[in-house]
PDB file of C-alpha atoms in Angstrom:
ATOM      1  CA  SER A   1      97.951  90.400  87.383  1.00 44.00           C
ATOM      2  CA  GLN A   2      98.935  92.874  84.571  1.00 50.00           C
ATOM      3  CA  GLN A   3      95.934  95.155  83.434  1.00 60.00           C
ATOM      4  CA  GLY A   4      98.181  96.543  80.865  1.00 66.00           C
ATOM      5  CA  GLU A   5     100.951  96.206  78.142  1.00 76.00           C
ATOM      6  CA  GLU A   6     102.858  98.692  77.184  1.00 81.00           C
ATOM      7  CA  ASP A   7     104.805  99.172  72.950  1.00 83.00           C
ATOM      8  CA  PRO A   8     107.381 100.332  72.632  1.00 88.00           C
ATOM      9  CA  GLN A   9     109.109  98.167  75.387  1.00 90.00           C
ATOM     10  CA  ALA A  10     112.286 100.485  74.749  1.00 93.00           C
ATOM     11  CA  LEU A  11     112.277 103.548  72.504  1.00 95.00           C
ATOM     12  CA  SER A  12     115.297 105.642  71.823  1.00 96.00           C
ATOM     13  CA  ILE A  13     115.728 108.759  70.949  1.00 96.00           C
ATOM     14  CA  GLN A  14     117.193 111.863  70.226  1.00 97.00           C
ATOM     15  CA  GLU A  15     117.013 115.087  71.593  1.00 97.00           C
ATOM     16  CA  GLY A  16     114.261 117.415  70.812  1.00 97.00           C
ATOM     17  CA  GLU A  17     112.056 114.795  69.746  1.00 97.00           C
ATOM     18  CA  ASN A  18     108.712 113.508  69.892  1.00 98.00           C
ATOM     19  CA  ALA A  19     108.525 110.231  72.068  1.00 97.00           C
ATOM     20  CA  THR A  20     105.074 108.227  71.771  1.00 97.00           C
ATOM     21  CA  MET A  21     104.683 105.086  74.321  1.00 96.00           C
ATOM     22  CA  ASN A  22     101.600 103.475  74.464  1.00 96.00           C
ATOM     23  CA  CYS A  23      99.546 101.659  76.864  1.00 94.00           C
ATOM     24  CA  SER A  24      96.321  99.219  76.314  1.00 94.00           C
ATOM     25  CA  TYR A  25      94.410  97.399  78.950  1.00 92.00           C
ATOM     26  CA  LYS A  26      91.871  94.630  79.184  1.00 90.00           C
ATOM     27  CA  THR A  27      88.990  96.222  81.520  1.00 87.00           C
ATOM     28  CA  SER A  28      86.670  98.706  81.910  1.00 87.00           C
ATOM     29  CA  ILE A  29      88.630 101.284  84.175  1.00 88.00           C
ATOM     30  CA  ASN A  30      88.002 104.569  86.263  1.00 87.00           C
ATOM     31  CA  ASN A  31      90.979 106.328  85.456  1.00 90.00           C
ATOM     32  CA  LEU A  32      94.990 106.516  83.631  1.00 93.00           C
ATOM     33  CA  GLN A  33      98.230 107.510  85.289  1.00 94.00           C
ATOM     34  CA  TRP A  34     101.468 107.584  83.682  1.00 95.00           C
ATOM     35  CA  TYR A  35     104.392 107.550  85.800  1.00 95.00           C
ATOM     36  CA  ARG A  36     108.080 108.003  85.592  1.00 96.00           C
ATOM     37  CA  GLN A  37     110.985 106.052  87.009  1.00 94.00           C
ATOM     38  CA  ASN A  38     114.171 106.151  87.147  1.00 92.00           C
ATOM     39  CA  SER A  39     116.388 103.882  87.466  1.00 86.00           C
ATOM     40  CA  GLY A  40     116.813 101.517  90.924  1.00 81.00           C
ATOM     41  CA  ARG A  41     114.152 104.655  92.025  1.00 86.00           C
ATOM     42  CA  GLY A  42     111.200 105.560  93.046  1.00 88.00           C
ATOM     43  CA  LEU A  43     107.503 106.498  91.188  1.00 91.00           C
ATOM     44  CA  VAL A  44     107.351 109.833  90.464  1.00 91.00           C
ATOM     45  CA  HIS A  45     103.431 110.303  89.396  1.00 91.00           C
ATOM     46  CA  LEU A  46     102.569 112.172  85.735  1.00 94.00           C
ATOM     47  CA  ILE A  47      99.226 112.578  85.317  1.00 94.00           C
ATOM     48  CA  LEU A  48      95.896 111.035  86.070  1.00 92.00           C
ATOM     49  CA  ILE A  49      92.956 110.993  83.021  1.00 95.00           C
ATOM     50  CA  ARG A  50      89.790 109.589  83.705  1.00 92.00           C
ATOM     51  CA  SER A  51      87.246 107.648  82.071  1.00 92.00           C
ATOM     52  CA  ASN A  52      85.024 110.332  80.366  1.00 94.00           C
ATOM     53  CA  GLU A  53      88.379 112.483  79.790  1.00 96.00           C
ATOM     54  CA  ARG A  54      90.283 112.241  76.047  1.00 97.00           C
ATOM     55  CA  GLU A  55      92.768 114.271  76.069  1.00 98.00           C
ATOM     56  CA  LYS A  56      94.797 115.997  78.755  1.00 97.00           C
ATOM     57  CA  HIS A  57      97.844 118.219  78.987  1.00 96.00           C
ATOM     58  CA  SER A  58     100.530 119.155  81.292  1.00 95.00           C
ATOM     59  CA  GLY A  59     103.748 120.961  80.539  1.00 97.00           C
ATOM     60  CA  ARG A  60     105.442 119.087  77.705  1.00 97.00           C
ATOM     61  CA  LEU A  61     103.473 115.761  78.368  1.00 98.00           C
ATOM     62  CA  ARG A  62     100.634 115.404  76.570  1.00 98.00           C
ATOM     63  CA  VAL A  63      98.096 111.899  77.511  1.00 98.00           C
ATOM     64  CA  THR A  64      95.504 110.329  75.272  1.00 98.00           C
ATOM     65  CA  LEU A  65      92.717 107.881  76.490  1.00 97.00           C
ATOM     66  CA  ASP A  66      90.579 105.389  74.030  1.00 96.00           C
ATOM     67  CA  THR A  67      87.831 104.032  76.290  1.00 95.00           C
ATOM     68  CA  SER A  68      86.324 102.661  73.170  1.00 95.00           C
ATOM     69  CA  LYS A  69      90.227 100.569  71.763  1.00 95.00           C
ATOM     70  CA  LYS A  70      90.750 100.266  75.845  1.00 94.00           C
ATOM     71  CA  SER A  71      94.487 102.188  75.238  1.00 95.00           C
ATOM     72  CA  SER A  72      95.875 105.502  76.189  1.00 96.00           C
ATOM     73  CA  SER A  73      99.191 107.126  74.680  1.00 97.00           C
ATOM     74  CA  LEU A  74     102.071 109.421  76.849  1.00 97.00           C
ATOM     75  CA  LEU A  75     103.263 111.977  74.225  1.00 98.00           C
ATOM     76  CA  ILE A  76     106.557 113.761  75.437  1.00 98.00           C
ATOM     77  CA  THR A  77     107.334 117.000  73.527  1.00 98.00           C
ATOM     78  CA  ALA A  78     110.571 118.732  72.387  1.00 98.00           C
ATOM     79  CA  SER A  79     112.512 115.319  74.676  1.00 97.00           C
ATOM     80  CA  ARG A  80     115.956 115.996  76.656  1.00 97.00           C
ATOM     81  CA  ALA A  81     118.079 113.602  77.986  1.00 97.00           C
ATOM     82  CA  ALA A  82     116.576 114.451  81.836  1.00 96.00           C
ATOM     83  CA  ASP A  83     113.909 112.705  80.065  1.00 97.00           C
ATOM     84  CA  THR A  84     115.387 108.293  80.142  1.00 97.00           C
ATOM     85  CA  ALA A  85     113.477 106.332  82.728  1.00 96.00           C
ATOM     86  CA  SER A  86     110.800 103.740  82.572  1.00 96.00           C
ATOM     87  CA  TYR A  87     107.129 104.655  82.214  1.00 96.00           C
ATOM     88  CA  PHE A  88     104.873 102.986  83.340  1.00 95.00           C
ATOM     89  CA  CYS A  89     100.652 103.776  83.031  1.00 95.00           C
ATOM     90  CA  ALA A  90      98.230 102.341  85.623  1.00 94.00           C
ATOM     91  CA  THR A  91      94.339 101.515  85.839  1.00 91.00           C
ATOM     92  CA  LEU A  92      92.191 101.996  88.768  1.00 86.00           C
ATOM     93  CA  ILE A  93      89.841 100.204  88.709  1.00 79.00           C
ATOM     94  CA  TYR A  94      87.211 100.740  91.659  1.00 74.00           C
ATOM     95  CA  ASN A  95      85.565  96.366  91.994  1.00 72.00           C
ATOM     96  CA  GLN A  96      88.897  95.799  92.116  1.00 68.00           C
ATOM     97  CA  GLY A  97      89.224  97.440  95.909  1.00 72.00           C
ATOM     98  CA  GLY A  98      90.679 100.065  94.147  1.00 78.00           C
ATOM     99  CA  LYS A  99      93.921  99.063  92.874  1.00 83.00           C
ATOM    100  CA  LEU A 100      96.447 100.588  90.647  1.00 87.00           C
ATOM    101  CA  ILE A 101      97.440  97.875  88.138  1.00 88.00           C
ATOM    102  CA  PHE A 102     100.610  98.560  86.323  1.00 92.00           C
ATOM    103  CA  GLY A 103     102.070  98.147  82.787  1.00 91.00           C
ATOM    104  CA  GLN A 104     104.707  96.503  81.380  1.00 91.00           C
ATOM    105  CA  GLY A 105     106.327  99.761  81.048  1.00 93.00           C
ATOM    106  CA  THR A 106     108.528 101.868  78.586  1.00 94.00           C
ATOM    107  CA  GLU A 107     112.473 101.770  78.552  1.00 95.00           C
ATOM    108  CA  LEU A 108     113.072 105.285  76.923  1.00 97.00           C
ATOM    109  CA  SER A 109     116.359 106.563  75.917  1.00 97.00           C
ATOM    110  CA  VAL A 110     116.794 109.935  75.541  1.00 97.00           C
ATOM    111  CA  LYS A 111     120.458 110.652  73.715  1.00 96.00           C
ATOM    112  CA  PRO A 112     122.190 114.120  74.054  1.00 93.00           C
TER     113      PRO A 112
ATOM    114  CA  GLY B   1     101.442 117.174  99.439  1.00 69.00           C
ATOM    115  CA  ALA B   2     101.210 113.766 100.145  1.00 83.00           C
ATOM    116  CA  VAL B   3     104.293 111.985 101.131  1.00 91.00           C
ATOM    117  CA  VAL B   4     104.808 108.316 102.052  1.00 95.00           C
ATOM    118  CA  SER B   5     108.578 106.664 103.659  1.00 96.00           C
ATOM    119  CA  GLN B   6     109.681 103.415 103.515  1.00 97.00           C
ATOM    120  CA  HIS B   7     112.178 102.273 106.020  1.00 97.00           C
ATOM    121  CA  PRO B   8     115.081 101.094 105.502  1.00 97.00           C
ATOM    122  CA  SER B   9     115.625 101.939 102.272  1.00 96.00           C
ATOM    123  CA  ARG B  10     118.010  98.735 101.508  1.00 97.00           C
ATOM    124  CA  VAL B  11     118.772  95.805 103.750  1.00 97.00           C
ATOM    125  CA  ILE B  12     120.751  92.518 103.084  1.00 97.00           C
ATOM    126  CA  CYS B  13     119.694  89.873 104.670  1.00 96.00           C
ATOM    127  CA  LYS B  14     120.902  85.844 104.780  1.00 97.00           C
ATOM    128  CA  SER B  15     118.327  82.986 103.763  1.00 97.00           C
ATOM    129  CA  GLY B  16     116.238  81.864 106.697  1.00 97.00           C
ATOM    130  CA  THR B  17     116.105  84.926 108.499  1.00 97.00           C
ATOM    131  CA  SER B  18     113.291  87.482 108.483  1.00 97.00           C
ATOM    132  CA  VAL B  19     113.086  90.872 107.260  1.00 98.00           C
ATOM    133  CA  LYS B  20     110.428  93.289 107.914  1.00 98.00           C
ATOM    134  CA  ILE B  21     110.788  96.809 106.041  1.00 98.00           C
ATOM    135  CA  GLU B  22     107.797  99.951 107.246  1.00 97.00           C
ATOM    136  CA  CYS B  23     105.518 101.585 105.104  1.00 97.00           C
ATOM    137  CA  ARG B  24     104.445 105.346 106.912  1.00 96.00           C
ATOM    138  CA  SER B  25     102.193 108.422 105.330  1.00 94.00           C
ATOM    139  CA  LEU B  26     104.379 111.341 107.083  1.00 93.00           C
ATOM    140  CA  ASP B  27     101.181 113.921 107.314  1.00 89.00           C
ATOM    141  CA  PHE B  28      98.222 112.349 105.768  1.00 89.00           C
ATOM    142  CA  GLN B  29      95.888 108.968 107.482  1.00 89.00           C
ATOM    143  CA  ALA B  30      95.880 106.415 104.971  1.00 88.00           C
ATOM    144  CA  THR B  31      92.833 103.353 105.863  1.00 85.00           C
ATOM    145  CA  THR B  32      94.864 101.656 103.123  1.00 91.00           C
ATOM    146  CA  MET B  33      98.157 100.692 101.552  1.00 94.00           C
ATOM    147  CA  PHE B  34      99.522  98.647  98.672  1.00 94.00           C
ATOM    148  CA  TRP B  35     102.880  96.620  98.449  1.00 96.00           C
ATOM    149  CA  TYR B  36     104.323  95.892  95.164  1.00 96.00           C
ATOM    150  CA  ARG B  37     107.039  94.032  94.037  1.00 96.00           C
ATOM    151  CA  GLN B  38     109.662  94.483  90.967  1.00 94.00           C
ATOM    152  CA  PHE B  39     112.086  92.332  89.398  1.00 88.00           C
ATOM    153  CA  PRO B  40     114.929  94.404  87.597  1.00 86.00           C
ATOM    154  CA  LYS B  41     114.027  95.869  84.636  1.00 83.00           C
ATOM    155  CA  LYS B  42     110.289  94.926  84.640  1.00 87.00           C
ATOM    156  CA  SER B  43     106.763  96.620  86.392  1.00 90.00           C
ATOM    157  CA  LEU B  44     105.310  96.276  89.525  1.00 93.00           C
ATOM    158  CA  MET B  45     103.277  93.637  90.598  1.00 94.00           C
ATOM    159  CA  LEU B  46     100.853  94.363  93.105  1.00 94.00           C
ATOM    160  CA  MET B  47     101.420  91.405  96.026  1.00 96.00           C
ATOM    161  CA  ALA B  48      98.590  93.202  98.556  1.00 95.00           C
ATOM    162  CA  THR B  49      96.132  95.258  99.800  1.00 93.00           C
ATOM    163  CA  SER B  50      96.885  96.235 103.361  1.00 91.00           C
ATOM    164  CA  ASN B  51      93.629  97.891 104.925  1.00 87.00           C
ATOM    165  CA  GLU B  52      94.024  99.690 108.749  1.00 86.00           C
ATOM    166  CA  GLY B  53      92.424  96.889 111.155  1.00 84.00           C
ATOM    167  CA  SER B  54      91.739  94.031 108.834  1.00 86.00           C
ATOM    168  CA  LYS B  55      93.953  91.238 107.145  1.00 89.00           C
ATOM    169  CA  ALA B  56      95.552  91.991 103.995  1.00 93.00           C
ATOM    170  CA  THR B  57      93.972  91.222 100.812  1.00 93.00           C
ATOM    171  CA  TYR B  58      96.589  89.028  98.759  1.00 95.00           C
ATOM    172  CA  GLU B  59      97.306  88.978  95.336  1.00 94.00           C
ATOM    173  CA  GLN B  60      96.969  85.319  93.274  1.00 93.00           C
ATOM    174  CA  GLY B  61      99.857  83.866  93.998  1.00 94.00           C
ATOM    175  CA  VAL B  62     101.440  85.555  96.770  1.00 96.00           C
ATOM    176  CA  GLU B  63     101.795  82.820 100.051  1.00 95.00           C
ATOM    177  CA  LYS B  64     100.780  84.778 103.100  1.00 93.00           C
ATOM    178  CA  ASP B  65     102.558  83.397 105.282  1.00 95.00           C
ATOM    179  CA  LYS B  66     105.635  84.445 104.123  1.00 96.00           C
ATOM    180  CA  PHE B  67     105.071  88.124 103.438  1.00 97.00           C
ATOM    181  CA  LEU B  68     103.410  88.879 106.438  1.00 96.00           C
ATOM    182  CA  ILE B  69     101.393  92.485 106.543  1.00 95.00           C
ATOM    183  CA  ASN B  70     100.619  94.432 108.930  1.00 92.00           C
ATOM    184  CA  HIS B  71      98.241  97.422 108.999  1.00 90.00           C
ATOM    185  CA  ALA B  72      98.030  98.820 112.349  1.00 84.00           C
ATOM    186  CA  SER B  73      97.800 102.204 112.237  1.00 90.00           C
ATOM    187  CA  LEU B  74      96.231 104.831 109.713  1.00 90.00           C
ATOM    188  CA  THR B  75     100.097 105.725 109.537  1.00 93.00           C
ATOM    189  CA  LEU B  76     101.857 102.528 108.646  1.00 95.00           C
ATOM    190  CA  SER B  77     102.120  99.242 107.089  1.00 95.00           C
ATOM    191  CA  THR B  78     105.084  96.926 107.640  1.00 96.00           C
ATOM    192  CA  LEU B  79     105.601  93.669 105.208  1.00 97.00           C
ATOM    193  CA  THR B  80     107.587  91.867 106.853  1.00 97.00           C
ATOM    194  CA  VAL B  81     109.887  88.643 104.483  1.00 98.00           C
ATOM    195  CA  THR B  82     109.751  85.057 106.576  1.00 97.00           C
ATOM    196  CA  SER B  83     112.486  83.276 106.035  1.00 97.00           C
ATOM    197  CA  ALA B  84     113.597  84.793 103.259  1.00 97.00           C
ATOM    198  CA  HIS B  85     115.442  83.292 100.503  1.00 96.00           C
ATOM    199  CA  PRO B  86     117.424  85.146  97.430  1.00 96.00           C
ATOM    200  CA  GLU B  87     114.576  84.371  95.136  1.00 95.00           C
ATOM    201  CA  ASP B  88     113.082  87.524  97.786  1.00 96.00           C
ATOM    202  CA  SER B  89     115.451  89.948  96.446  1.00 96.00           C
ATOM    203  CA  SER B  90     113.534  92.550  95.197  1.00 96.00           C
ATOM    204  CA  PHE B  91     112.544  96.404  95.218  1.00 96.00           C
ATOM    205  CA  TYR B  92     109.517  96.671  97.537  1.00 97.00           C
ATOM    206  CA  ILE B  93     107.286  99.617  96.940  1.00 97.00           C
ATOM    207  CA  CYS B  94     104.765 100.321  99.140  1.00 96.00           C
ATOM    208  CA  SER B  95     101.745 103.437  98.320  1.00 94.00           C
ATOM    209  CA  ALA B  96      98.925 104.865 100.683  1.00 93.00           C
ATOM    210  CA  ARG B  97      95.680 105.906  99.367  1.00 88.00           C
ATOM    211  CA  VAL B  98      94.292 108.712  99.607  1.00 81.00           C
ATOM    212  CA  GLU B  99      90.577 108.720  98.602  1.00 74.00           C
ATOM    213  CA  THR B 100      89.408 112.219  97.766  1.00 68.00           C
ATOM    214  CA  GLY B 101      85.961 111.648  95.885  1.00 65.00           C
ATOM    215  CA  PRO B 102      85.571 108.923  93.011  1.00 62.00           C
ATOM    216  CA  ASN B 103      89.358 109.132  92.369  1.00 64.00           C
ATOM    217  CA  TYR B 104      91.669 107.885  94.496  1.00 71.00           C
ATOM    218  CA  GLU B 105      94.650 109.141  95.006  1.00 78.00           C
ATOM    219  CA  GLN B 106      97.499 107.303  95.748  1.00 85.00           C
ATOM    220  CA  TYR B 107     101.092 108.485  96.621  1.00 90.00           C
ATOM    221  CA  PHE B 108     104.421 105.901  96.267  1.00 93.00           C
ATOM    222  CA  GLY B 109     106.799 105.841  98.792  1.00 95.00           C
ATOM    223  CA  PRO B 110     110.482 105.516  97.370  1.00 95.00           C
ATOM    224  CA  GLY B 111     111.259 101.625  97.377  1.00 96.00           C
ATOM    225  CA  THR B 112     113.045  98.978  99.778  1.00 97.00           C
ATOM    226  CA  ARG B 113     115.477  97.401  98.373  1.00 96.00           C
ATOM    227  CA  LEU B 114     116.095  94.071  99.378  1.00 97.00           C
ATOM    228  CA  THR B 115     119.470  91.359  99.116  1.00 97.00           C
ATOM    229  CA  VAL B 116     118.806  87.925 100.108  1.00 97.00           C
ATOM    230  CA  THR B 117     122.226  86.522  99.970  1.00 96.00           C
TER     231      THR B 117
END
């Protein structure tokens, strides 16, 4: 079953602009992770934020987590054409056997 | 870093035949592996949790007799799609879990694209 819903489903921006993707989930989580997937390829782990953290940075990536609203956002600053990919959030829930459940994903297109 | 491989990366098979996909953790041991399925332009759907030495736990709606999972060792899990049909065509991704304290880490394989003709 899917846990998260992401919006927007698709996002098209110009190179240099910022891209923001949002993820909402339904149940309590232990951590939330963001992944990138280039078309037809495997997943690349971007960042993990624990349930007791509110914000985390990694290079041009900034992730926030609001457990009261059960939502997270991923911000990519100064986007590049190479950032074009699908982005998924995934939630880890211990009391469901430690499964990682993925959101629907956002398809990001960065135009040069 | 932890590496997970999948073999084959692509496979084409005829309807009615069975196909086996391997998932290996190359430089670590994994008591738990997961199998996901992904349709084009869709998200990953968890199919089952594979535990070394015991039966797999399947998600609701996944036919366990059609998708046979075997986790025979701490570095290998296999998914066998039996009596494949065109609707089984999909991208299958495995992941292996490393338990590092209170937060698990999961490492994903590169995926296997199955086409059933």
